[in-house]
């Protein structure tokens, strides 16, 4: 028996919403060949083990079901590297606002 995860722990669930053959025919061919997947982070509503079908409650209060995939998942996305063209805009906008009396 695998490690049990307690109710209330921050987890990520995964589920297949549409199989590859069920996707819209208007999608690009390479997209149609893949399933539509859902990955959601939330708080486990009952004790479970990795791979179990579980329910989570998201921070917005939604309750969703899927397979328990990750315990204490991190956010790994970013907004990418800063764009040099945008670096000075904040100061320029503040100067324009001061000049306009705003």
mmCIF file of C-alpha atoms in Angstrom:
data_model
loop_
_atom_site.group_PDB
_atom_site.id
_atom_site.type_symbol
_atom_site.label_atom_id
_atom_site.label_comp_id
_atom_site.label_asym_id
_atom_site.label_seq_id
_atom_site.Cartn_x
_atom_site.Cartn_y
_atom_site.Cartn_z
ATOM 1 C CA UNK A 1 0.000 0.000 0.000
ATOM 2 C CA UNK A 2 1.424 3.401 -1.009
ATOM 3 C CA UNK A 3 1.790 6.525 1.049
ATOM 4 C CA UNK A 4 -1.506 8.068 2.113
ATOM 5 C CA UNK A 5 -2.109 11.785 1.720
ATOM 6 C CA UNK A 6 -4.172 13.532 4.383
ATOM 7 C CA UNK A 7 -7.335 15.528 3.805
ATOM 8 C CA UNK A 8 -6.598 19.237 3.351
ATOM 9 C CA UNK A 9 -3.167 18.785 1.728
ATOM 10 C CA UNK A 10 -2.381 20.905 -1.363
ATOM 11 C CA UNK A 11 -2.324 18.568 -4.374
ATOM 12 C CA UNK A 12 -2.638 18.450 -8.151
ATOM 13 C CA UNK A 13 -5.157 16.253 -9.937
ATOM 14 C CA UNK A 14 -5.202 15.139 -13.557
ATOM 15 C CA UNK A 15 -7.973 13.897 -15.807
ATOM 16 C CA UNK A 16 -8.706 13.401 -19.489
ATOM 17 C CA UNK A 17 -11.675 15.561 -20.468
ATOM 18 C CA UNK A 18 -11.834 14.440 -24.109
ATOM 19 C CA UNK A 19 -10.047 11.522 -25.741
ATOM 20 C CA UNK A 20 -8.116 12.232 -28.935
ATOM 21 C CA UNK A 21 -10.953 10.926 -31.137
ATOM 22 C CA UNK A 22 -13.551 13.101 -29.369
ATOM 23 C CA UNK A 23 -11.913 16.463 -30.050
ATOM 24 C CA UNK A 24 -13.417 18.992 -32.469
ATOM 25 C CA UNK A 25 -12.679 18.392 -36.132
ATOM 26 C CA UNK A 26 -11.873 22.079 -36.595
ATOM 27 C CA UNK A 27 -8.710 21.801 -34.497
ATOM 28 C CA UNK A 28 -5.311 21.523 -36.186
ATOM 29 C CA UNK A 29 -4.467 17.894 -36.968
ATOM 30 C CA UNK A 30 -1.589 17.684 -34.475
ATOM 31 C CA UNK A 31 -3.908 18.965 -31.711
ATOM 32 C CA UNK A 32 -6.686 16.511 -32.651
ATOM 33 C CA UNK A 33 -4.272 13.609 -32.090
ATOM 34 C CA UNK A 34 -3.903 14.504 -28.404
ATOM 35 C CA UNK A 35 -6.421 14.193 -25.555
ATOM 36 C CA UNK A 36 -7.744 17.312 -23.849
ATOM 37 C CA UNK A 37 -6.268 17.105 -20.357
ATOM 38 C CA UNK A 38 -7.087 18.946 -17.138
ATOM 39 C CA UNK A 39 -4.595 19.597 -14.365
ATOM 40 C CA UNK A 40 -5.908 21.418 -11.307
ATOM 41 C CA UNK A 41 -4.377 22.316 -7.963
ATOM 42 C CA UNK A 42 -6.502 22.293 -4.829
ATOM 43 C CA UNK A 43 -6.994 20.951 -1.329
ATOM 44 C CA UNK A 44 -7.735 17.241 -0.989
ATOM 45 C CA UNK A 45 -11.234 16.672 0.448
ATOM 46 C CA UNK A 46 -10.513 13.169 1.812
ATOM 47 C CA UNK A 47 -7.481 10.992 2.566
ATOM 48 C CA UNK A 48 -6.174 9.225 -0.561
ATOM 49 C CA UNK A 49 -3.147 7.691 -2.244
ATOM 50 C CA UNK A 50 -1.273 8.741 -5.375
ATOM 51 C CA UNK A 51 -3.187 7.594 -8.453
ATOM 52 C CA UNK A 52 -6.525 7.411 -6.614
ATOM 53 C CA UNK A 53 -9.633 9.104 -7.989
ATOM 54 C CA UNK A 54 -10.120 12.079 -5.642
ATOM 55 C CA UNK A 55 -11.942 15.345 -5.176
ATOM 56 C CA UNK A 56 -10.223 18.660 -4.515
ATOM 57 C CA UNK A 57 -11.504 22.070 -3.547
ATOM 58 C CA UNK A 58 -9.758 24.885 -5.382
ATOM 59 C CA UNK A 59 -8.881 28.217 -3.796
ATOM 60 C CA UNK A 60 -11.977 29.650 -5.521
ATOM 61 C CA UNK A 61 -14.222 26.997 -3.934
ATOM 62 C CA UNK A 62 -14.772 24.789 -7.001
ATOM 63 C CA UNK A 63 -14.896 21.032 -6.377
ATOM 64 C CA UNK A 64 -13.330 18.920 -9.114
ATOM 65 C CA UNK A 65 -12.496 15.238 -9.520
ATOM 66 C CA UNK A 66 -9.460 13.566 -11.042
ATOM 67 C CA UNK A 67 -6.534 11.246 -10.314
ATOM 68 C CA UNK A 68 -4.192 12.376 -7.560
ATOM 69 C CA UNK A 69 -0.981 13.181 -9.435
ATOM 70 C CA UNK A 70 1.255 15.407 -7.265
ATOM 71 C CA UNK A 71 1.454 16.227 -3.556
ATOM 72 C CA UNK A 72 2.425 19.813 -2.667
ATOM 73 C CA UNK A 73 2.892 20.886 -6.306
ATOM 74 C CA UNK A 74 4.918 23.989 -7.049
ATOM 75 C CA UNK A 75 4.000 26.669 -9.542
ATOM 76 C CA UNK A 76 6.643 26.361 -12.250
ATOM 77 C CA UNK A 77 5.413 28.897 -14.788
ATOM 78 C CA UNK A 78 6.820 32.363 -15.304
ATOM 79 C CA UNK A 79 6.201 35.362 -17.488
ATOM 80 C CA UNK A 80 9.530 34.789 -19.227
ATOM 81 C CA UNK A 81 12.580 37.017 -19.417
ATOM 82 C CA UNK A 82 12.082 40.783 -19.180
ATOM 83 C CA UNK A 83 11.832 42.592 -22.495
ATOM 84 C CA UNK A 84 14.424 45.343 -22.772
ATOM 85 C CA UNK A 85 11.961 47.432 -24.797
ATOM 86 C CA UNK A 86 9.622 47.544 -21.794
ATOM 87 C CA UNK A 87 12.194 48.152 -19.054
ATOM 88 C CA UNK A 88 12.073 51.952 -19.165
ATOM 89 C CA UNK A 89 8.342 52.379 -19.790
ATOM 90 C CA UNK A 90 7.352 52.574 -16.108
ATOM 91 C CA UNK A 91 9.534 55.636 -15.513
ATOM 92 C CA UNK A 92 8.400 57.259 -18.764
ATOM 93 C CA UNK A 93 4.728 56.762 -17.918
ATOM 94 C CA UNK A 94 5.180 58.207 -14.426
ATOM 95 C CA UNK A 95 6.938 61.247 -15.927
ATOM 96 C CA UNK A 96 4.107 61.757 -18.440
ATOM 97 C CA UNK A 97 1.508 61.462 -15.658
ATOM 98 C CA UNK A 98 3.350 64.001 -13.477
ATOM 99 C CA UNK A 99 3.565 66.380 -16.446
ATOM 100 C CA UNK A 100 -0.170 65.971 -17.112
ATOM 101 C CA UNK A 101 -0.948 66.641 -13.431
ATOM 102 C CA UNK A 102 -2.486 63.252 -12.856
#
